Coordinates of C-alpha atoms in Angstrom, one line a residue:
Chain A
M5 CA 17.3 -40.3 -127.0
N6 CA 19.3 -40.5 -123.7
I7 CA 18.8 -44.4 -122.2
P8 CA 21.6 -45.6 -119.2
D9 CA 23.3 -49.0 -120.0
D10 CA 23.1 -49.5 -116.3
L11 CA 19.0 -49.3 -116.0
L12 CA 16.4 -52.5 -116.0
Y13 CA 13.9 -51.1 -118.8
T14 CA 10.0 -52.0 -119.0
E15 CA 7.7 -52.4 -121.6
S16 CA 5.7 -50.2 -120.2
H17 CA 8.2 -47.7 -120.1
E18 CA 9.5 -46.9 -115.9
W19 CA 13.4 -47.4 -115.1
I20 CA 14.7 -49.5 -112.8
K21 CA 18.1 -48.3 -111.2
R22 CA 18.9 -51.5 -108.5
E23 CA 20.4 -50.9 -105.5
G24 CA 20.7 -53.6 -103.0
D25 CA 17.3 -55.6 -102.2
K26 CA 15.5 -51.8 -103.8
I27 CA 14.5 -50.7 -107.0
R28 CA 14.5 -47.1 -107.7
V29 CA 12.3 -46.3 -110.2
G30 CA 11.2 -43.4 -113.3
I31 CA 10.3 -42.7 -116.4
T32 CA 12.6 -42.8 -119.6
D33 CA 13.5 -40.2 -121.4
H34 CA 11.8 -40.8 -124.4
A35 CA 7.9 -41.4 -122.0
Q36 CA 8.3 -37.9 -121.1
S37 CA 9.3 -37.1 -124.5
E38 CA 6.2 -38.4 -125.5
L39 CA 4.2 -37.7 -122.7
T40 CA 5.5 -33.5 -123.4
D41 CA 5.5 -31.2 -120.4
V42 CA 4.6 -33.3 -116.4
V43 CA 2.3 -30.9 -115.3
Y44 CA 0.6 -32.9 -112.3
V45 CA 2.0 -36.5 -110.5
E46 CA 0.6 -39.2 -108.0
L47 CA 3.2 -40.4 -106.4
P48 CA 2.0 -44.4 -104.5
K49 CA 1.4 -44.9 -100.7
M50 CA 3.5 -45.0 -98.6
D51 CA 4.6 -48.8 -98.0
R52 CA 2.4 -49.9 -99.6
Q53 CA 1.6 -53.5 -100.7
A54 CA 2.5 -54.0 -105.1
N55 CA 2.2 -56.8 -108.0
A56 CA 4.0 -56.5 -110.7
K57 CA 2.3 -54.8 -113.0
E58 CA -0.1 -52.7 -111.1
A59 CA -0.8 -49.4 -111.7
I60 CA 0.2 -47.3 -108.4
A61 CA 1.0 -44.1 -109.4
V62 CA -0.2 -41.7 -112.4
I63 CA 1.2 -38.8 -114.6
E64 CA -0.9 -36.1 -116.5
S65 CA 1.1 -34.1 -119.2
V66 CA -1.2 -30.9 -119.9
K67 CA -2.4 -33.3 -123.3
A68 CA -3.9 -36.8 -120.6
A69 CA -3.0 -38.4 -117.2
S70 CA -0.9 -41.9 -118.2
D71 CA -0.7 -45.3 -115.1
I72 CA 3.2 -46.3 -113.9
Y73 CA 3.7 -49.1 -112.6
A74 CA 5.5 -51.7 -109.8
P75 CA 8.5 -53.1 -111.9
V76 CA 8.0 -56.4 -110.1
Q77 CA 6.3 -57.3 -106.4
G78 CA 7.4 -55.0 -103.3
T79 CA 6.1 -52.4 -101.2
I80 CA 6.7 -48.4 -101.5
V81 CA 9.6 -47.4 -99.2
D82 CA 10.2 -44.2 -101.1
V83 CA 8.1 -41.3 -102.8
N84 CA 9.6 -38.3 -104.3
K85 CA 7.4 -36.1 -102.5
A86 CA 9.4 -33.4 -104.8
L87 CA 7.6 -34.3 -108.0
E88 CA 4.9 -32.9 -105.7
A89 CA 6.3 -29.0 -105.4
D90 CA 8.2 -29.0 -109.2
P91 CA 6.3 -32.0 -111.5
G92 CA 8.4 -30.4 -114.4
L93 CA 11.6 -32.6 -112.9
I94 CA 10.3 -35.9 -114.6
N95 CA 11.1 -33.7 -118.4
R96 CA 14.4 -32.7 -116.7
E97 CA 16.4 -35.2 -114.8
P98 CA 14.5 -39.1 -115.9
Y99 CA 16.7 -40.2 -114.4
G100 CA 17.9 -38.2 -111.7
Q101 CA 15.7 -35.9 -109.4
G102 CA 12.0 -36.9 -111.8
W103 CA 12.6 -39.8 -109.7
I104 CA 9.2 -41.8 -108.5
F105 CA 9.1 -44.5 -106.3
V106 CA 11.9 -46.9 -104.1
L107 CA 10.8 -50.2 -103.7
K108 CA 11.4 -53.2 -101.9
I109 CA 11.6 -56.1 -103.9
D110 CA 10.5 -59.1 -102.9
N111 CA 12.5 -62.0 -105.3
A112 CA 15.2 -60.6 -106.4
D113 CA 14.5 -63.3 -109.4
D114 CA 11.9 -60.7 -110.4
L115 CA 14.2 -58.2 -112.2
K116 CA 14.7 -60.8 -113.8
Q117 CA 11.7 -60.9 -116.6
L118 CA 12.7 -57.0 -117.2
K119 CA 15.2 -55.4 -120.5
D120 CA 18.4 -54.1 -120.7
A121 CA 19.4 -51.3 -121.8
E122 CA 20.0 -52.6 -125.6
G123 CA 16.2 -54.6 -125.0
Y124 CA 14.6 -51.8 -124.8
K125 CA 16.6 -49.4 -127.8
K126 CA 14.6 -52.2 -129.9
Q127 CA 11.2 -51.7 -128.3
I128 CA 11.2 -47.7 -128.7
A129 CA 13.2 -48.1 -132.4
Chain B
M12 CA -8.9 -32.5 -130.2
N13 CA -7.2 -36.8 -128.6
D14 CA -5.1 -37.0 -126.7
C15 CA -1.8 -38.3 -128.5
L16 CA -1.3 -40.8 -125.9
G17 CA -3.0 -43.8 -124.0
S18 CA -1.4 -44.6 -121.1
L19 CA 2.3 -45.4 -121.2
R20 CA 1.2 -49.8 -120.7
N21 CA -1.0 -49.3 -124.0
T22 CA 0.9 -47.1 -126.0
R23 CA 1.9 -49.5 -128.5
P24 CA 6.2 -51.0 -129.3
S25 CA 6.3 -48.1 -131.5
L26 CA 4.9 -45.3 -130.0
V27 CA 7.7 -43.1 -131.9
S28 CA 6.6 -44.6 -136.0
L29 CA 4.1 -43.1 -137.3
V30 CA 3.3 -45.7 -139.6
I31 CA -0.6 -45.4 -138.8
E32 CA -2.9 -47.4 -140.2
D33 CA -5.6 -45.5 -142.1
S34 CA -2.8 -43.0 -143.3
P35 CA -3.2 -39.8 -142.2
R36 CA -3.3 -36.7 -145.2
K37 CA -0.7 -34.4 -144.8
T38 CA -0.6 -30.9 -144.5
P39 CA 1.4 -28.4 -147.5
L40 CA 3.4 -28.0 -145.0
Y41 CA 4.5 -31.2 -143.7
D42 CA 8.2 -31.4 -144.0
E43 CA 7.9 -28.6 -142.1
H44 CA 7.3 -29.8 -139.8
V45 CA 9.1 -32.2 -138.8
W46 CA 12.4 -30.2 -140.2
L47 CA 11.2 -27.8 -136.9
G48 CA 11.4 -31.5 -134.8
A49 CA 7.7 -31.6 -134.7
K50 CA 5.7 -34.4 -133.2
M51 CA 3.8 -35.5 -135.0
V52 CA 0.6 -37.0 -134.7
P53 CA -2.6 -38.7 -136.4
F54 CA -6.0 -35.9 -135.8
A55 CA -9.5 -36.5 -138.0
G56 CA -7.5 -38.0 -139.9
W57 CA -4.0 -35.2 -141.0
L58 CA -0.7 -35.8 -139.3
M59 CA -0.5 -32.5 -137.6
P60 CA 2.3 -30.9 -135.1
V61 CA 1.1 -31.7 -131.1
Q62 CA 3.5 -28.8 -130.3
Y63 CA 7.1 -28.5 -131.3
T64 CA 9.0 -28.5 -127.5
S65 CA 6.2 -27.6 -124.6
I66 CA 2.4 -27.7 -125.3
V67 CA 3.7 -24.7 -121.7
D68 CA 6.2 -22.1 -124.3
E69 CA 4.0 -22.4 -126.7
H70 CA 1.1 -21.2 -125.3
Q71 CA 2.8 -18.6 -123.0
A72 CA 4.5 -17.4 -126.4
V73 CA 0.7 -16.5 -128.4
R74 CA -0.3 -15.2 -125.1
N75 CA 2.5 -12.9 -125.0
A76 CA 4.1 -12.4 -127.6
L77 CA 3.7 -15.0 -131.5
G78 CA 2.1 -18.2 -132.5
I79 CA 1.7 -19.5 -135.5
F80 CA 0.0 -22.3 -136.2
D81 CA -0.7 -24.7 -139.5
I82 CA -4.7 -24.7 -139.8
S83 CA -5.0 -26.3 -143.5
H84 CA -6.4 -29.4 -141.5
M85 CA -9.5 -27.7 -141.8
G86 CA -12.2 -27.3 -144.6
Q87 CA -12.5 -24.6 -146.2
F88 CA -15.8 -24.2 -149.6
I89 CA -16.6 -21.6 -151.8
V90 CA -20.8 -21.2 -152.2
D91 CA -21.7 -18.7 -154.6
G92 CA -24.1 -17.2 -157.0
A93 CA -26.6 -15.3 -157.2
G94 CA -29.1 -17.9 -154.9
A95 CA -25.9 -18.3 -152.5
R96 CA -26.9 -15.2 -149.8
E97 CA -30.2 -16.8 -149.3
W98 CA -29.1 -20.7 -149.3
L99 CA -26.4 -19.9 -146.4
N100 CA -29.1 -18.0 -144.1
T101 CA -31.3 -21.0 -144.5
M102 CA -28.6 -23.8 -144.1
L103 CA -26.3 -22.1 -140.9
T104 CA -28.1 -20.2 -137.4
N105 CA -26.5 -16.7 -137.7
N106 CA -27.4 -14.4 -139.8
T107 CA -26.1 -13.9 -143.0
N108 CA -27.5 -11.0 -143.9
K109 CA -25.8 -8.8 -141.1
L110 CA -23.0 -9.4 -142.8
D111 CA -21.2 -7.2 -145.0
I112 CA -18.3 -7.6 -147.8
S113 CA -16.1 -8.7 -146.5
M114 CA -17.8 -9.1 -142.9
G115 CA -16.7 -13.0 -141.0
Q116 CA -19.3 -14.6 -138.6
Y117 CA -19.0 -17.6 -136.2
S118 CA -21.9 -19.5 -136.8
F119 CA -23.3 -23.4 -136.5
L120 CA -24.7 -25.7 -139.3
L121 CA -27.9 -27.9 -137.7
N122 CA -29.2 -30.7 -138.7
E123 CA -32.8 -31.3 -137.9
R124 CA -33.4 -32.0 -134.6
G125 CA -31.3 -28.7 -134.1
G126 CA -28.1 -31.2 -133.1
I127 CA -24.7 -29.1 -133.9
I128 CA -23.2 -31.5 -136.9
D129 CA -20.1 -28.6 -137.2
D130 CA -19.4 -25.4 -135.9
L131 CA -18.0 -22.9 -138.7
I132 CA -16.7 -19.3 -139.1
V133 CA -18.4 -17.7 -142.7
Y134 CA -16.9 -15.3 -144.7
R135 CA -18.1 -12.6 -147.1
I136 CA -16.2 -12.2 -150.0
G137 CA -18.2 -11.1 -152.5
D138 CA -22.3 -9.5 -153.1
Q139 CA -23.2 -13.7 -153.5
K140 CA -19.2 -14.7 -152.7
F141 CA -19.4 -16.5 -149.4
L142 CA -15.7 -18.9 -147.5
L143 CA -17.0 -20.8 -144.9
V144 CA -13.3 -23.0 -142.7
V145 CA -15.1 -25.6 -141.0
N146 CA -13.3 -28.5 -139.3
A147 CA -11.0 -30.7 -140.1
A148 CA -13.5 -33.6 -138.9
R149 CA -16.6 -32.9 -140.4
T150 CA -15.4 -31.4 -143.3
E151 CA -17.0 -34.8 -145.7
E152 CA -19.5 -34.1 -143.5
D153 CA -20.0 -31.6 -143.6
F154 CA -20.6 -31.3 -148.2
A155 CA -21.9 -34.0 -148.3
W156 CA -24.7 -32.1 -146.1
L157 CA -24.9 -29.0 -147.4
Q158 CA -25.0 -29.8 -151.0
N159 CA -27.6 -32.4 -150.3
H160 CA -29.0 -29.5 -149.9
V161 CA -28.4 -27.3 -152.7
P162 CA -32.7 -27.1 -154.0
A163 CA -32.0 -28.8 -157.0
V164 CA -32.6 -26.5 -160.4
E165 CA -35.8 -25.8 -162.1
P166 CA -35.2 -25.0 -166.3
A167 CA -37.8 -21.9 -165.8
V168 CA -35.8 -20.2 -162.7
S169 CA -33.1 -18.7 -165.0
T170 CA -30.1 -18.2 -163.0
A171 CA -31.8 -16.2 -159.7
K172 CA -31.0 -18.3 -158.2
E173 CA -27.6 -20.5 -159.0
I174 CA -26.0 -21.6 -156.1
R175 CA -22.2 -22.9 -156.8
L176 CA -20.7 -24.5 -153.6
T177 CA -17.4 -26.2 -154.0
D178 CA -14.8 -28.1 -151.4
R179 CA -11.3 -26.3 -152.2
S180 CA -9.7 -27.6 -149.4
A181 CA -7.4 -30.2 -151.2
K182 CA -5.6 -26.8 -152.4
F183 CA -5.8 -24.7 -150.1
G184 CA -3.9 -24.0 -147.4
G185 CA -3.9 -22.1 -144.2
V186 CA -2.6 -21.3 -141.3
A187 CA -3.4 -18.8 -137.9
I188 CA -0.5 -15.5 -136.7
Q189 CA -1.6 -15.1 -132.9
G190 CA -0.3 -13.1 -130.1
P191 CA -0.2 -8.6 -129.1
R192 CA 1.9 -8.4 -132.0
T193 CA 0.0 -10.0 -134.8
A194 CA 0.0 -5.5 -136.5
E195 CA 3.6 -5.7 -136.3
L196 CA 5.0 -9.0 -137.7
F197 CA 1.0 -8.5 -140.8
H198 CA 3.3 -4.9 -141.8
A199 CA 6.7 -7.0 -141.6
L200 CA 5.0 -9.9 -144.0
F201 CA 2.3 -6.8 -145.9
G202 CA 4.1 -4.4 -146.3
I203 CA 4.3 -0.7 -143.7
D204 CA 1.5 1.1 -145.3
A205 CA -0.7 -2.0 -145.9
D206 CA -4.1 -2.6 -143.9
L207 CA -4.9 -4.7 -141.5
P208 CA -8.2 -6.0 -141.8
S209 CA -10.8 -4.6 -138.5
R210 CA -11.6 -7.4 -135.9
N211 CA -13.7 -10.3 -137.7
S212 CA -13.0 -9.0 -141.3
I213 CA -11.0 -10.5 -144.6
A214 CA -9.2 -9.2 -147.2
D215 CA -7.4 -10.2 -150.0
L216 CA -3.6 -9.3 -150.0
P217 CA -0.7 -9.3 -152.4
F218 CA 2.1 -11.7 -151.4
D219 CA 5.0 -12.6 -153.0
G220 CA 3.6 -11.9 -156.6
T221 CA 1.2 -14.0 -155.3
T222 CA -2.5 -13.4 -153.8
V223 CA -3.1 -14.7 -149.7
S224 CA -6.4 -13.6 -148.3
V225 CA -6.5 -12.9 -144.4
A226 CA -8.8 -12.7 -141.7
R227 CA -8.5 -11.1 -138.7
T228 CA -10.0 -13.8 -136.8
G229 CA -8.8 -16.8 -134.4
Y230 CA -9.8 -19.6 -131.3
T231 CA -7.2 -18.1 -129.1
G232 CA -8.4 -15.3 -127.4
E233 CA -5.9 -13.1 -128.2
D234 CA -5.3 -10.1 -131.1
G235 CA -4.8 -12.5 -134.5
I236 CA -4.8 -12.7 -138.6
E237 CA -5.8 -16.3 -139.5
I238 CA -4.3 -16.3 -144.2
F239 CA -5.6 -18.4 -145.8
F240 CA -3.9 -19.2 -149.1
R241 CA -3.3 -22.1 -152.3
A242 CA -1.3 -24.5 -151.0
T243 CA 1.5 -24.0 -153.4
D244 CA 2.8 -21.2 -151.6
A245 CA 2.2 -23.3 -147.8
V246 CA 6.0 -23.2 -147.4
E247 CA 6.6 -19.0 -148.3
L248 CA 3.8 -18.1 -146.6
W249 CA 5.2 -20.6 -143.0
S250 CA 8.8 -19.5 -143.7
S251 CA 9.1 -15.1 -144.2
A252 CA 6.3 -15.6 -141.1
L253 CA 9.4 -17.6 -139.2
E254 CA 11.9 -15.7 -140.6
K255 CA 10.2 -11.5 -140.5
G256 CA 8.5 -12.9 -136.8
K257 CA 12.2 -13.7 -134.9
P258 CA 12.4 -9.8 -133.6
F259 CA 8.6 -10.4 -132.2
G260 CA 9.2 -13.9 -130.7
I261 CA 7.1 -16.0 -132.8
K262 CA 7.2 -19.5 -132.0
P263 CA 5.9 -22.1 -133.8
C264 CA 2.1 -23.9 -131.9
G265 CA 1.2 -27.2 -132.1
L266 CA -2.5 -28.7 -131.8
G267 CA -1.6 -29.1 -127.9
A268 CA -1.3 -25.2 -127.3
R269 CA -4.6 -24.5 -129.6
D270 CA -6.0 -26.6 -127.0
T271 CA -5.4 -25.2 -124.0
L272 CA -5.4 -21.5 -125.6
R273 CA -8.8 -21.8 -126.5
L274 CA -9.9 -24.0 -123.1
E275 CA -9.2 -20.2 -121.4
M276 CA -11.2 -18.4 -123.7
C277 CA -14.8 -21.0 -123.1
Y278 CA -14.9 -21.9 -127.4
P279 CA -15.9 -24.7 -127.1
L280 CA -14.8 -26.9 -129.5
N281 CA -16.9 -30.0 -131.5
G282 CA -15.7 -33.2 -131.3
S283 CA -16.2 -32.2 -127.5
D284 CA -18.8 -29.8 -126.0
L285 CA -20.7 -29.9 -129.0
S286 CA -22.4 -33.0 -130.7
P287 CA -25.1 -33.4 -132.9
K288 CA -26.5 -34.1 -129.1
R289 CA -25.9 -30.8 -128.9
N290 CA -28.8 -28.0 -129.3
P291 CA -26.4 -23.8 -129.8
I292 CA -28.3 -23.2 -126.9
G293 CA -27.6 -25.9 -124.1
A294 CA -23.5 -24.7 -125.3
G295 CA -24.8 -21.5 -123.4
L296 CA -23.8 -20.2 -127.5
G297 CA -27.8 -18.9 -128.5
F298 CA -25.9 -15.4 -129.0
F299 CA -24.6 -17.0 -133.0
V300 CA -28.5 -18.3 -133.1
D301 CA -30.7 -16.0 -135.1
L302 CA -33.7 -16.4 -134.6
T303 CA -36.6 -14.3 -136.2
K304 CA -35.1 -15.7 -139.2
R305 CA -37.8 -17.4 -140.2
N306 CA -36.3 -20.7 -142.0
F307 CA -33.6 -22.4 -140.8
I308 CA -32.0 -26.1 -140.8
G309 CA -33.0 -27.1 -136.7
R310 CA -35.2 -24.0 -136.9
D311 CA -38.2 -25.8 -134.8
A312 CA -36.4 -27.8 -133.0
L313 CA -34.8 -24.8 -131.4
L314 CA -37.4 -22.7 -130.6
K315 CA -38.3 -25.4 -128.6
T316 CA -35.8 -25.6 -126.1
K317 CA -35.9 -22.4 -126.2
E318 CA -39.5 -22.3 -124.8
N319 CA -38.5 -25.0 -122.4
G320 CA -35.2 -25.0 -121.1
A321 CA -32.1 -26.3 -121.3
P322 CA -32.3 -29.3 -119.4
E323 CA -27.9 -29.7 -119.5
K324 CA -25.8 -26.2 -120.1
L325 CA -22.2 -26.7 -121.1
V326 CA -20.8 -24.7 -117.4
A327 CA -17.0 -23.4 -117.3
F328 CA -15.2 -24.3 -114.1
R329 CA -11.7 -24.5 -112.3
M330 CA -10.6 -26.6 -109.3
K331 CA -10.1 -25.0 -106.0
E332 CA -6.6 -25.6 -105.1
K333 CA -3.4 -27.0 -107.2
G334 CA -3.9 -31.3 -107.7
P335 CA -4.7 -33.4 -111.1
P336 CA -6.0 -31.6 -114.2
P337 CA -9.4 -32.4 -115.0
R338 CA -10.7 -34.5 -118.5
P339 CA -13.0 -35.3 -120.7
H340 CA -15.7 -37.7 -119.5
Y341 CA -14.9 -37.1 -115.5
A342 CA -18.4 -37.4 -113.5
V343 CA -19.7 -33.3 -112.2
F344 CA -20.8 -33.7 -108.4
Q345 CA -22.9 -31.9 -106.2
N346 CA -23.9 -32.7 -102.9
G347 CA -22.9 -35.7 -103.6
E348 CA -25.1 -36.9 -106.2
R349 CA -24.3 -36.9 -110.3
I350 CA -25.0 -33.6 -111.8
G351 CA -23.5 -33.9 -115.4
E352 CA -20.5 -34.3 -117.3
A353 CA -16.9 -32.9 -118.3
T354 CA -16.7 -33.0 -121.8
S355 CA -13.1 -30.5 -122.2
G356 CA -10.1 -29.8 -118.7
T357 CA -6.6 -29.2 -118.5
L358 CA -4.1 -27.7 -116.7
S359 CA -4.0 -23.9 -117.5
P360 CA -0.9 -22.7 -118.7
S361 CA -1.6 -18.5 -117.8
L362 CA -3.6 -19.7 -114.5
N363 CA -1.7 -22.3 -113.2
Y364 CA -5.4 -24.5 -112.2
G365 CA -7.2 -27.7 -113.2
I366 CA -10.0 -26.0 -115.7
G367 CA -12.6 -27.8 -117.5
M368 CA -16.0 -27.1 -119.1
A369 CA -18.5 -29.8 -118.4
Y370 CA -22.4 -30.8 -119.3
I371 CA -24.5 -30.2 -116.3
D372 CA -27.7 -30.5 -115.0
A373 CA -29.6 -26.8 -115.8
A374 CA -30.5 -26.3 -112.1
H375 CA -27.2 -26.0 -110.7
V376 CA -25.9 -23.9 -113.0
K377 CA -25.3 -20.7 -110.8
I378 CA -22.3 -18.9 -111.3
G379 CA -19.3 -19.1 -108.4
A380 CA -21.0 -22.3 -107.1
Q381 CA -18.8 -24.9 -105.4
I382 CA -18.8 -28.7 -107.5
D383 CA -16.8 -31.7 -107.5
I384 CA -14.6 -33.6 -110.2
E385 CA -14.1 -37.4 -109.8
I386 CA -10.9 -38.7 -110.8
R387 CA -10.1 -42.0 -110.9
G388 CA -12.8 -42.3 -107.8
K389 CA -12.0 -39.4 -105.1
K390 CA -13.7 -36.3 -105.9
F391 CA -12.3 -32.5 -106.1
P392 CA -13.3 -29.4 -106.2
A393 CA -14.1 -26.6 -108.8
I394 CA -15.6 -24.2 -108.7
I395 CA -17.9 -22.4 -111.8
E396 CA -16.4 -20.1 -113.0
K397 CA -18.3 -17.1 -116.1
K398 CA -16.7 -17.1 -119.3
P399 CA -13.9 -16.8 -120.4
L400 CA -11.3 -17.9 -117.7
Y401 CA -9.0 -16.4 -118.4
K402 CA -9.4 -12.7 -118.3
K403 CA -6.3 -10.4 -119.4

């Protein structure tokens, strides 16, 4: 299972990539593999505020719908429109073209709550 | 079928580990599934493969080539004895008198109120010998129900009315081989001269020094066979089918594809579309109920439903636009009025649209009518369609 060292992680299986005062968010390779074929993604609304651990997007596989959570508090500043036409990107490139949204974070210290690769590895072991 | 995953958030930390509280059973093919890399999930008290590679790929393999499913979790009962046929006719809705030897039929086991305990296939495998194949989740309940209804033996009646009921589930397994290339694999497995059983019939055939039962039945809408065998023969048969099926593009298929395939055909799933609160008339399956039989459990209740009409009916629907797929328990509306609830739903891999089945108020049942499915507080348009939703 691919768990890149340079990313942060949540217990709810999102990955987080820091980009200055913003974070890019997707779901982990492990999560996409458990979900199976992703067939629909409901993206968060642009410019919306989100609290930490608030459900702001939905990923639907053939089998089930799953909520995606904001890892920390902030504002949605970008969403991956490509997923509307090709939700399978999440299965094929979970850490690349399958990203879901970009969040401008309110407080950089919040990121300290997140897991590093080692911590996430332990969680799913 | 139960969802194998909750929301990502609700997934317990050790999501991968299969340490389950009530230790589900393993079929004789469990090691094969694990070896093939299947994702195993608890289902109806069993650890079953939900998929090996991808639900969509496995679904397409069955529609276009061949798929093989482990159905060893399903229950298998034998009913025999001089009184077997007559007694089964009092327990089941379809008419066992219409079954020639070697033929099978779809039927229901009902409670006194006409509610569905289980749906099953009954095969007549001898003059007074029957094989019942029932749902995994209901095996114990079905068997107890049947056993409680075997009439007490009166010494004076001799053996003329004898009924023997046996649950052979633990000692037997099964696979379903489904897809347009079924006949080719059948001959590769059983020999070029072997006779492929005709639709809905069953035959015993020699296989590798043993005997297996091959039925021309299935749950996918494609041509297919179901093979029932002793548990000790399971691995040999499974491996042979995968090996000899290679030239025909066979894929091992899990419960995920089994569900999308059956839903495209509008085959009901007990526990979702059928339940003790529903009867076969409301489910639109009256064809498998013979009300001309004088006596079977649930008959009086069904006659009443037939007379008054079922208040709710099970309909098939297709989403009008691309969007989120429907799911069980989503509310169904028409012109703003709530008219029912979905019992099954998925994205159809063949049609590439969301599809489902729902119980709705009988007054609103009209093919072609528009309904709305409520998904996370928003209404999405759908059309009531004729069954099946998928046609070749």
